[in-house]
Short mmCIF file of C-alpha atoms in Angstrom, two decimals:
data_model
loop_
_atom_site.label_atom_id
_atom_site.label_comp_id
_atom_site.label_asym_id
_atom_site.label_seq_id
_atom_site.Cartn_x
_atom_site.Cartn_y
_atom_site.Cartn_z
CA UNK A 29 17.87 45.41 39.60
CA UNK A 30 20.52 44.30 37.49
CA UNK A 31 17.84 43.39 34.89
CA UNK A 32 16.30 46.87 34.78
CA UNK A 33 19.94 48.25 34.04
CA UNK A 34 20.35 46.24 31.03
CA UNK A 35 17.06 47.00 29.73
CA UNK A 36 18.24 50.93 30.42
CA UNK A 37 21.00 50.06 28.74
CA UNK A 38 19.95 48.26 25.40
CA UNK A 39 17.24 51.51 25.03
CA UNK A 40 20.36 53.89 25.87
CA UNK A 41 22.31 51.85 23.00
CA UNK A 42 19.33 51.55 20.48
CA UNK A 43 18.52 55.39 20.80
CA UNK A 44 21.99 55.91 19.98
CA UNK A 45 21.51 54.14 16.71
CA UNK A 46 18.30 55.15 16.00
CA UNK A 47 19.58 58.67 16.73
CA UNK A 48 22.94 58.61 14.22
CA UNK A 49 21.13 56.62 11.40
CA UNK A 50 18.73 59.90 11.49
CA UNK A 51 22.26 62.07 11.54
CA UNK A 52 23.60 60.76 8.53
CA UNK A 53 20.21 60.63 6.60
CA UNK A 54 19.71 64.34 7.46
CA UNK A 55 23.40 64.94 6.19
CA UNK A 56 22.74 62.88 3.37
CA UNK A 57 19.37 64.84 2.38
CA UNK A 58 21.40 68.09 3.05
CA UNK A 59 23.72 66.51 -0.01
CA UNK A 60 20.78 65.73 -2.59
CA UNK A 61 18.48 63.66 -3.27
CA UNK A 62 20.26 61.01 -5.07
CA UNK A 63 22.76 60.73 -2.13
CA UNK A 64 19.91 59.64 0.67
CA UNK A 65 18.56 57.55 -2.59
CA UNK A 66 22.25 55.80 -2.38
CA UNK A 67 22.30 55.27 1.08
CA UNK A 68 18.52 53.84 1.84
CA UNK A 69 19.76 51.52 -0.91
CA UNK A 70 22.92 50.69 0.12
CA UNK A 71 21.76 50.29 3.74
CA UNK A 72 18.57 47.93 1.76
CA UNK A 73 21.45 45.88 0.05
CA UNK A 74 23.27 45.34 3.64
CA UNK A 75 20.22 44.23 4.96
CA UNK A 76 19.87 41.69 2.17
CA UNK A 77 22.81 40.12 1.78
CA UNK A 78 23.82 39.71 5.82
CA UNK A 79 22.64 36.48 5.76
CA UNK A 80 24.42 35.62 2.65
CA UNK A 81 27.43 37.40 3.20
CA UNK A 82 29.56 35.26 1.51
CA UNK A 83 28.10 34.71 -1.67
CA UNK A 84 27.53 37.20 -4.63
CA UNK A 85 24.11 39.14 -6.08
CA UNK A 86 22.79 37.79 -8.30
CA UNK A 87 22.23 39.28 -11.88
CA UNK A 88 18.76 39.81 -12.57
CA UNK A 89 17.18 38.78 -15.94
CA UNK A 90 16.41 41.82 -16.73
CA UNK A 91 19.50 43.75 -15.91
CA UNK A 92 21.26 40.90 -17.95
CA UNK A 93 19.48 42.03 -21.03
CA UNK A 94 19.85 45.26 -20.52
CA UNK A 95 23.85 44.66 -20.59
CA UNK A 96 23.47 42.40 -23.86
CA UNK A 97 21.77 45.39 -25.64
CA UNK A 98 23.89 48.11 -24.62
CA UNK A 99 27.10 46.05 -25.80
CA UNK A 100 25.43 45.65 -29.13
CA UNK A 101 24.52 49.25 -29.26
CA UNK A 102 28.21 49.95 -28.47
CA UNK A 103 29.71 47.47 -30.98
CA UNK A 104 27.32 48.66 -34.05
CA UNK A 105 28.31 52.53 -33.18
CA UNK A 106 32.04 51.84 -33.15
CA UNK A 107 32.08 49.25 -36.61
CA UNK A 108 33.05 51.06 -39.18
CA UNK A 109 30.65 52.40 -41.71
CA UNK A 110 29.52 49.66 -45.05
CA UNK A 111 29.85 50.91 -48.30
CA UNK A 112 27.09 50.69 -50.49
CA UNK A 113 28.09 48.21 -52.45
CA UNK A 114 29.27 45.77 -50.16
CA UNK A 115 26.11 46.22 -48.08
CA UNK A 116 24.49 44.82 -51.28
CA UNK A 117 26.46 42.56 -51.78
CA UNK A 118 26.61 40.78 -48.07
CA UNK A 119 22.49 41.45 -48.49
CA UNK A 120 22.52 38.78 -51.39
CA UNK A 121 25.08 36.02 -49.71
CA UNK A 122 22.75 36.53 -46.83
CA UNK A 123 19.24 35.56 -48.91
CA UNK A 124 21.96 32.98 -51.09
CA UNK A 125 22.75 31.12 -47.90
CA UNK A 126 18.55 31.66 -46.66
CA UNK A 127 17.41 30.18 -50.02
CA UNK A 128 20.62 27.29 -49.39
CA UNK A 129 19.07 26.49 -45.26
CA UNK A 130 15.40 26.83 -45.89
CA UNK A 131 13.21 23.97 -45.82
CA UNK A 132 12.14 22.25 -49.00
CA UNK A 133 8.77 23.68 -48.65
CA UNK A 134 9.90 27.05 -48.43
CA UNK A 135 11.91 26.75 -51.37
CA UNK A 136 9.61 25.48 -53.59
CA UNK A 137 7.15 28.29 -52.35
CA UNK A 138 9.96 30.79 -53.53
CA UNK A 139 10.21 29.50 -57.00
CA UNK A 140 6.88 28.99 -57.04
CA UNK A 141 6.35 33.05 -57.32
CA UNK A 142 8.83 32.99 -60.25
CA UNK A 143 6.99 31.07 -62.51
CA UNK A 144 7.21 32.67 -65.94
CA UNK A 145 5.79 30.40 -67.97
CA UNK A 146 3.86 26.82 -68.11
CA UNK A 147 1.79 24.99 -70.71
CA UNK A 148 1.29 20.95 -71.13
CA UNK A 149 4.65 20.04 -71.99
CA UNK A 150 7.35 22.45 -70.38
CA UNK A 151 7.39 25.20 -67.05
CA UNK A 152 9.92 28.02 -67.50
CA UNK A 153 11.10 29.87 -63.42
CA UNK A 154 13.07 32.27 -62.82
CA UNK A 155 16.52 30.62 -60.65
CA UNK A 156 17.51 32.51 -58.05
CA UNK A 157 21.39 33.41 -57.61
CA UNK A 158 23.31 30.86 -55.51
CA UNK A 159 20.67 28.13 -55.44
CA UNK A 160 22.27 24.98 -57.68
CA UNK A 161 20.09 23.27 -60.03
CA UNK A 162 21.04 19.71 -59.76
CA UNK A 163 22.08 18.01 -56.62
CA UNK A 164 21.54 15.51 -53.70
CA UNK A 165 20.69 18.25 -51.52
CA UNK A 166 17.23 19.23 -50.34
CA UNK A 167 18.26 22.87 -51.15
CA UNK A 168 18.95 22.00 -55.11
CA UNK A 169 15.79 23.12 -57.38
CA UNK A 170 15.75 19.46 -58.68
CA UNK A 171 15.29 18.11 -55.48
CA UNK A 172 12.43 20.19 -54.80
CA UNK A 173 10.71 19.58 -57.97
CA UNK A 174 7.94 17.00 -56.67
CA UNK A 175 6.67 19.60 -54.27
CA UNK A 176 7.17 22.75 -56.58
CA UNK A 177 4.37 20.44 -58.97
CA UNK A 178 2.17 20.35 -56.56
CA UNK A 179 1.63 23.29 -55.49
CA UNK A 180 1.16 24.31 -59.35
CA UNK A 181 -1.28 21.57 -59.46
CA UNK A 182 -3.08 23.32 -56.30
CA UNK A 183 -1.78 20.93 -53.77
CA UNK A 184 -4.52 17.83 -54.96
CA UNK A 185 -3.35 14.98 -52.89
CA UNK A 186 -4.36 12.33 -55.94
CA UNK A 187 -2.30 14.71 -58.36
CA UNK A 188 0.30 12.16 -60.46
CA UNK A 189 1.81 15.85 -62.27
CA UNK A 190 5.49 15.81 -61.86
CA UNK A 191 8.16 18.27 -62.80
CA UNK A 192 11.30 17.25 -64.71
CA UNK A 193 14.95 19.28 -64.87
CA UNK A 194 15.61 19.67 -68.35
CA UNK A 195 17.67 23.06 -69.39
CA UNK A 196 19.60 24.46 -65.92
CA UNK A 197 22.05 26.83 -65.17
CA UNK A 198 25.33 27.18 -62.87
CA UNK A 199 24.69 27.51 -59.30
CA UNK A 200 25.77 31.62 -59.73
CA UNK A 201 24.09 32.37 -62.66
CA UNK A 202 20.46 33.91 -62.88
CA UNK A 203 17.51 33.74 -65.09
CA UNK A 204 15.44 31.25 -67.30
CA UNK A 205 14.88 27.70 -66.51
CA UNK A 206 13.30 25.28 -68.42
CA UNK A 207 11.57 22.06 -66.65
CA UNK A 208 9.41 19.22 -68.72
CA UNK A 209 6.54 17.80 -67.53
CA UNK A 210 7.58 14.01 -68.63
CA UNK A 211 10.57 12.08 -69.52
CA UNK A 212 9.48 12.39 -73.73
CA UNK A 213 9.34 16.22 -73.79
CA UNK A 214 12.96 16.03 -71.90
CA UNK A 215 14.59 13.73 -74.71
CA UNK A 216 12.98 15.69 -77.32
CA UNK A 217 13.85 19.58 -75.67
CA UNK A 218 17.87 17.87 -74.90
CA UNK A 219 17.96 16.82 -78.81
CA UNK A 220 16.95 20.52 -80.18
CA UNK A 221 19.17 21.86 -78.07
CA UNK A 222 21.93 19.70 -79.28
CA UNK A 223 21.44 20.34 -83.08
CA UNK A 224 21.39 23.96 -81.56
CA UNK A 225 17.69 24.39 -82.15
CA UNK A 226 16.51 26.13 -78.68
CA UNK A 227 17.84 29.61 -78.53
CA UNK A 228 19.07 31.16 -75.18
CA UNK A 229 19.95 34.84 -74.46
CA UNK A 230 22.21 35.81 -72.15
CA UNK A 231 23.52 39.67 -70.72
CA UNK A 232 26.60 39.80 -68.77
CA UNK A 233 28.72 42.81 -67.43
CA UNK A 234 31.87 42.62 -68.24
CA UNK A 235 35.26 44.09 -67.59
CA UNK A 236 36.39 45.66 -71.09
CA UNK A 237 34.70 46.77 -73.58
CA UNK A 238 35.12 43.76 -76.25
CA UNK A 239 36.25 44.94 -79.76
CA UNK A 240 34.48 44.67 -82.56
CA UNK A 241 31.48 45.31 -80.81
CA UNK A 242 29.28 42.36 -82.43
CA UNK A 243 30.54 39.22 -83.61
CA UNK A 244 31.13 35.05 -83.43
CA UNK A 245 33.76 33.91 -81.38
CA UNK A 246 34.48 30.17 -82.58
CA UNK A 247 37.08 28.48 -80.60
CA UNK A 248 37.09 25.29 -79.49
CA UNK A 249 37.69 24.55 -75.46
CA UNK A 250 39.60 22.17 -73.64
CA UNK A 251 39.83 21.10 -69.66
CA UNK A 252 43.82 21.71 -68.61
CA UNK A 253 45.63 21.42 -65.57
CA UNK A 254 46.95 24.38 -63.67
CA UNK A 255 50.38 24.15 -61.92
CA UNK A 256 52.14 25.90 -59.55
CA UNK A 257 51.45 26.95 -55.93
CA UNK A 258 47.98 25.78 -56.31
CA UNK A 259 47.18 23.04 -58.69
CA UNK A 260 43.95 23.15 -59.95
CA UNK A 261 41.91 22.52 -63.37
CA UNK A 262 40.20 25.17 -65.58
CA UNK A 263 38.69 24.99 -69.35
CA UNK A 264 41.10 27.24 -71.62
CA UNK A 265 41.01 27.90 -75.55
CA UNK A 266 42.07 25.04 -77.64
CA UNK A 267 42.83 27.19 -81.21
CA UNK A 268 42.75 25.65 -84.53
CA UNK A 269 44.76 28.06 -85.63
CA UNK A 270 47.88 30.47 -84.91
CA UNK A 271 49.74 33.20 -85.84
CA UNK A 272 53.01 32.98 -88.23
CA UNK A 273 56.48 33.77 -86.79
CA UNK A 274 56.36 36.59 -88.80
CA UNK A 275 52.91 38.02 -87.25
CA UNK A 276 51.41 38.33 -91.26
CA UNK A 277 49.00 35.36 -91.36
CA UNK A 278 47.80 32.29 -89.75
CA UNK A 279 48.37 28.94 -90.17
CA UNK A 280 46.16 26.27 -89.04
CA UNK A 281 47.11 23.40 -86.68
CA UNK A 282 45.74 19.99 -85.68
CA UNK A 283 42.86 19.83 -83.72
CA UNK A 284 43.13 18.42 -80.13
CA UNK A 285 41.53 14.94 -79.52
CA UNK A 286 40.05 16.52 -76.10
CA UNK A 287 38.97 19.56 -77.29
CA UNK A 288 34.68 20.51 -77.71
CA UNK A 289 33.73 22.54 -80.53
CA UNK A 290 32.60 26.02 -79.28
CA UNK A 291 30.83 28.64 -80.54
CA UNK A 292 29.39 32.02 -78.36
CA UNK A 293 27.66 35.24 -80.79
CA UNK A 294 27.74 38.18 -78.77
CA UNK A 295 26.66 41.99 -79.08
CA UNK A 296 27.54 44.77 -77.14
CA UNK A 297 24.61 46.70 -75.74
CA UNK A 298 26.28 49.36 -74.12
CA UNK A 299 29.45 50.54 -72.39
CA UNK A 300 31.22 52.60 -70.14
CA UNK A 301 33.70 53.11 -67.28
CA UNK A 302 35.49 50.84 -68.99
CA UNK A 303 32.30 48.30 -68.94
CA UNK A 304 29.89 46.78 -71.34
CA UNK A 305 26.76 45.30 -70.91
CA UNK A 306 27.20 42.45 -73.70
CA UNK A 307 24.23 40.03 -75.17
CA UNK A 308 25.37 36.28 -75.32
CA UNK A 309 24.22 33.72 -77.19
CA UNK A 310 25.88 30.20 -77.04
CA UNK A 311 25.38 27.93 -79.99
CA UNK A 312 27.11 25.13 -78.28
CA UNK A 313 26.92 23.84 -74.74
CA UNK A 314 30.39 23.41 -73.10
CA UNK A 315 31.28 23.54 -69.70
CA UNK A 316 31.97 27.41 -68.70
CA UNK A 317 31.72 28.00 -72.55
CA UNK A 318 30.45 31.91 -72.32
CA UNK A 319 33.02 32.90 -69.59
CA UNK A 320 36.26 31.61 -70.87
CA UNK A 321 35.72 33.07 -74.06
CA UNK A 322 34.76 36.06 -72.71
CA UNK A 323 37.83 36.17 -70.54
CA UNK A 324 40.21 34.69 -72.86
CA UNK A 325 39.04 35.35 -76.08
CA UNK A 326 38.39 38.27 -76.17
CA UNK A 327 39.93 39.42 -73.02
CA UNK A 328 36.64 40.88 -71.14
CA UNK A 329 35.98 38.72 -68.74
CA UNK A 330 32.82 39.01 -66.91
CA UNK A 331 32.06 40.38 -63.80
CA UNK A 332 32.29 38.33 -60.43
CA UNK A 333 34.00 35.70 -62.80
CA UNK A 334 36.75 35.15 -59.98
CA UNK A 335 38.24 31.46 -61.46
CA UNK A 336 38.44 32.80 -65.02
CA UNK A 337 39.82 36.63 -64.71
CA UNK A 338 43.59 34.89 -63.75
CA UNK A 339 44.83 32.22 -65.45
CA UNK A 340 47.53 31.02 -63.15
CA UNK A 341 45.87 31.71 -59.73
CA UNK A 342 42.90 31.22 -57.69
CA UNK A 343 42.54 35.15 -56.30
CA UNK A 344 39.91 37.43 -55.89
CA UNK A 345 39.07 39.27 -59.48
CA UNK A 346 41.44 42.22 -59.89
CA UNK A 347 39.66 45.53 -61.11
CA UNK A 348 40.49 48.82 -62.78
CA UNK A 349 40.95 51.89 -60.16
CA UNK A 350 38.44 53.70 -62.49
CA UNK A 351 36.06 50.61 -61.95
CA UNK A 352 36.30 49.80 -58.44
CA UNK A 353 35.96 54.36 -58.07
CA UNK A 354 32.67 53.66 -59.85
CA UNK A 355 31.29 50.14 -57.86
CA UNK A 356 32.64 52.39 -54.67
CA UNK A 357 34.99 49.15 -53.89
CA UNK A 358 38.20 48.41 -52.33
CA UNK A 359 39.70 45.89 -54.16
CA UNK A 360 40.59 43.91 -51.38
CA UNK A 361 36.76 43.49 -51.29
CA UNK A 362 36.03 42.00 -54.79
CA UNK A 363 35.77 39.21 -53.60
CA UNK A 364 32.29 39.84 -52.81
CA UNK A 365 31.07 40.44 -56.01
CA UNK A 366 28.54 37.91 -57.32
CA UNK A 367 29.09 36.29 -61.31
CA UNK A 368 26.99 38.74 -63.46
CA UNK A 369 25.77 36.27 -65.92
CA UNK A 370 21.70 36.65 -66.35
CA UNK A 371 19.75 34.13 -68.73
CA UNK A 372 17.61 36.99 -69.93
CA UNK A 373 15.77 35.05 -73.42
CA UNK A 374 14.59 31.79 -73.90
CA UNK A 375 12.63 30.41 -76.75
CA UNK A 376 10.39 27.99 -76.46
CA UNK A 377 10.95 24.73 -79.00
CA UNK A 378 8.23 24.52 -81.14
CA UNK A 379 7.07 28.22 -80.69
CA UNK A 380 6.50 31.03 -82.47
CA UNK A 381 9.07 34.06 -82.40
CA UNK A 382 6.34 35.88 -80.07
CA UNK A 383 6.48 33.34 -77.21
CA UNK A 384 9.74 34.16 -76.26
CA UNK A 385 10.13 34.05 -72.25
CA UNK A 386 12.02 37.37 -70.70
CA UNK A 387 12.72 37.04 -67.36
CA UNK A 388 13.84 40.09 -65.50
CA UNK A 389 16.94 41.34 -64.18
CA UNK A 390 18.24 40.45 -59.98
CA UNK A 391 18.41 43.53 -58.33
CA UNK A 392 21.73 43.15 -57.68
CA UNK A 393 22.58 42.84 -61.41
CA UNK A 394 20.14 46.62 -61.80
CA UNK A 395 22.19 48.23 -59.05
CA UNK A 396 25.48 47.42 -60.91
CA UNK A 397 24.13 48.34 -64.17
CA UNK A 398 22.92 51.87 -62.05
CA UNK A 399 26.48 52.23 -60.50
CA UNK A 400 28.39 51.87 -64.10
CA UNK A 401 25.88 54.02 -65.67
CA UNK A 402 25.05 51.43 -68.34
CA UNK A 403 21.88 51.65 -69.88
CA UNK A 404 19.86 48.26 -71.88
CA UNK A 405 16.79 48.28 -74.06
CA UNK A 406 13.61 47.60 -73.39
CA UNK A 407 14.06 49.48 -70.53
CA UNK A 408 10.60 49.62 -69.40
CA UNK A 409 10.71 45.55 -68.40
CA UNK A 410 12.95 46.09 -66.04
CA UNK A 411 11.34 48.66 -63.55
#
């Protein structure tokens, strides 16, 4: 008997539930949709986690990448908008620093593509900006050489071609390379180019339109220490002459022990907004020989040139408003700017005037060009 009333009485008490859970859905339906959606859930969840009570969900994989996403979406809508410039800019220190962590291979594969000219003796490339010529590195064109010649020599595995550094350039500049293919042709290439017998053409953009517009700046240049807040060393002019007291003549003064004869022609190919597209040609080879002449000299330094457009200070290069309205730059962002210095001519030793090499311009040296409005000739190579 008193097991037939507690039967009745668990049915009574399950019909209750039964009966108030179909209340609240029916209340819940009466709501919308998306309210008995909620609850089935919610009462789902419950069911779940009783057993567990005391620990927390966890986050699916899914729903965790969903989150990732929508926090990037979120962050890229609220940064503010990149000017042009500097979007150009950060675009070429991003492929700099790819060409700088790439694997040897890869490299070699890249300058590979900018071969501009080969024959027996020598191989002109094209160097990429911020790749250095010489080093220890495996991310230094010299130390990629053995591989770059053979893949010119079609991978052969018995191949004994090599690939010597000869004529480089600074890690910032651009342009023409020249590599031998044995140790002769690089004694005989480094001695023409010492008696000044291999020619080299340069265009830089620089800051100033230099006055006269063509001529020979000879001044010799010497390595001298910078004091003051932050010691450091730069090349500077070392005159062998100077200006009377009385500002009507010159007189001319010893030359220093220390000092390297140094000699830059240069030609103005255009200007404006207060820029010039100038033509460079150095007869000697010193150490930072085209900028500080530029910059000192004749007081145009080049663009990007950061160590050489302040004598006193290491600081970001300081522009013209009317230059940085043009480049649409804040100057706390010149900083940025890459060294426009492009080795745009080289003649081959031994060869005739019509085997010059050109090698084109960086795209990031066209869009500045574009920006200043400054026009070049031979226009048509450069497309």
């Amino acid at each position: 008997m008193n097991s037939c009333r507690k039967v009745a009485f668990l049915s009574d008490c399950t019909s209750r539930h039964m009966l108030l859970s179909l209340v609240k859905l029916r209340i819940n339906c009466q709501r919308g949709p998306e309210t008995a959606l909620s609850f089935n859930r919610s009462q789902g969840n419950v069911a779940k986690q009783a057993p567990d009570s005391g620990q927390k969900p966890r986050l699916r994989a899914i729903d965790l990448a969903k989150k990732i996403q929508q926090e990037k979406t979120k962050a890229q809508a609220t940064d503010p908008p990149v000017s042009g410039l500097r979007a150009r800019v950060m675009d070429l220190k991003r492929f700099s620093q790819q060409l700088q962590n790439v694997h040897p291979n890869v490299l070699a594969k890249h300058l590979h593509k900018g071969v501009l000219y080969q024959d027996k003796d020598v191989v002109v490339i094209n160097k990429p900006y911020g790749v250095p010529f010489r080093g220890d590195s495996n991310t230094s064109i010299s130390s990629v050489l053995p591989v770059l010649s053979k893949m010119m020599d079609g991978m052969k595995v018995n191949s004994d071609s090599q690939l010597l550094p000869c004529l480089g350039l600074e890690k910032d500049s651009t342009g023409t390379v020249l590599l031998a293919r044995n140790e002769e042709v690089v004694e005989h290439i480094l001695a023409l180019n010492k008696h000044n017998q291999v020619q080299r053409k340069y265009w830089v953009v620089t800051v100033g339109v230099p006055v006269p517009s063509e001529g020979l700046i000879d001044i010799p240049i010497i390595e001298r220490e910078v004091t003051g807040p932050q010691p450091h060393f730069k090349m500077a002019l070392s005159p062998l002459f100077r200006v009377n007291e009385t500002g009507d003549g010159i007189t001319k003064i010893r030359s220093h022990r220390q000092a390297h004869l140094a000699a830059t022609k240069y030609r103005v190919l255009d200007s404006s907004s207060g820029c010039s597209l100038v033509e460079l040609q150095p007869l000697t080879d010193v150490k930072h020989q085209m900028r500080v002449h530029m910059a000192f000299a004749l007081a145009c330094p080049i663009l990007g040139d950061h160590k050489y457009s302040h004598w006193s200070k290491l600081a970001p290069q300081k522009l013209p408003e009317h230059t940085l309205k043009k480049l649409k730059l804040e100057q706390s962002k010149t900083r940025y700017l890459p060294l426009h210095v492009h080795a745009r001519q080289l003649m081959l030793p031994g060869q005739s005037q019509a085997n010059i090499v050109s090698c084109l311009l960086p795209r990031y040296f066209m869009q500045t060009l574009n920006l200043l409005q400054l026009t070049f000739p031979n226009n048509k190579d450069n497309k």
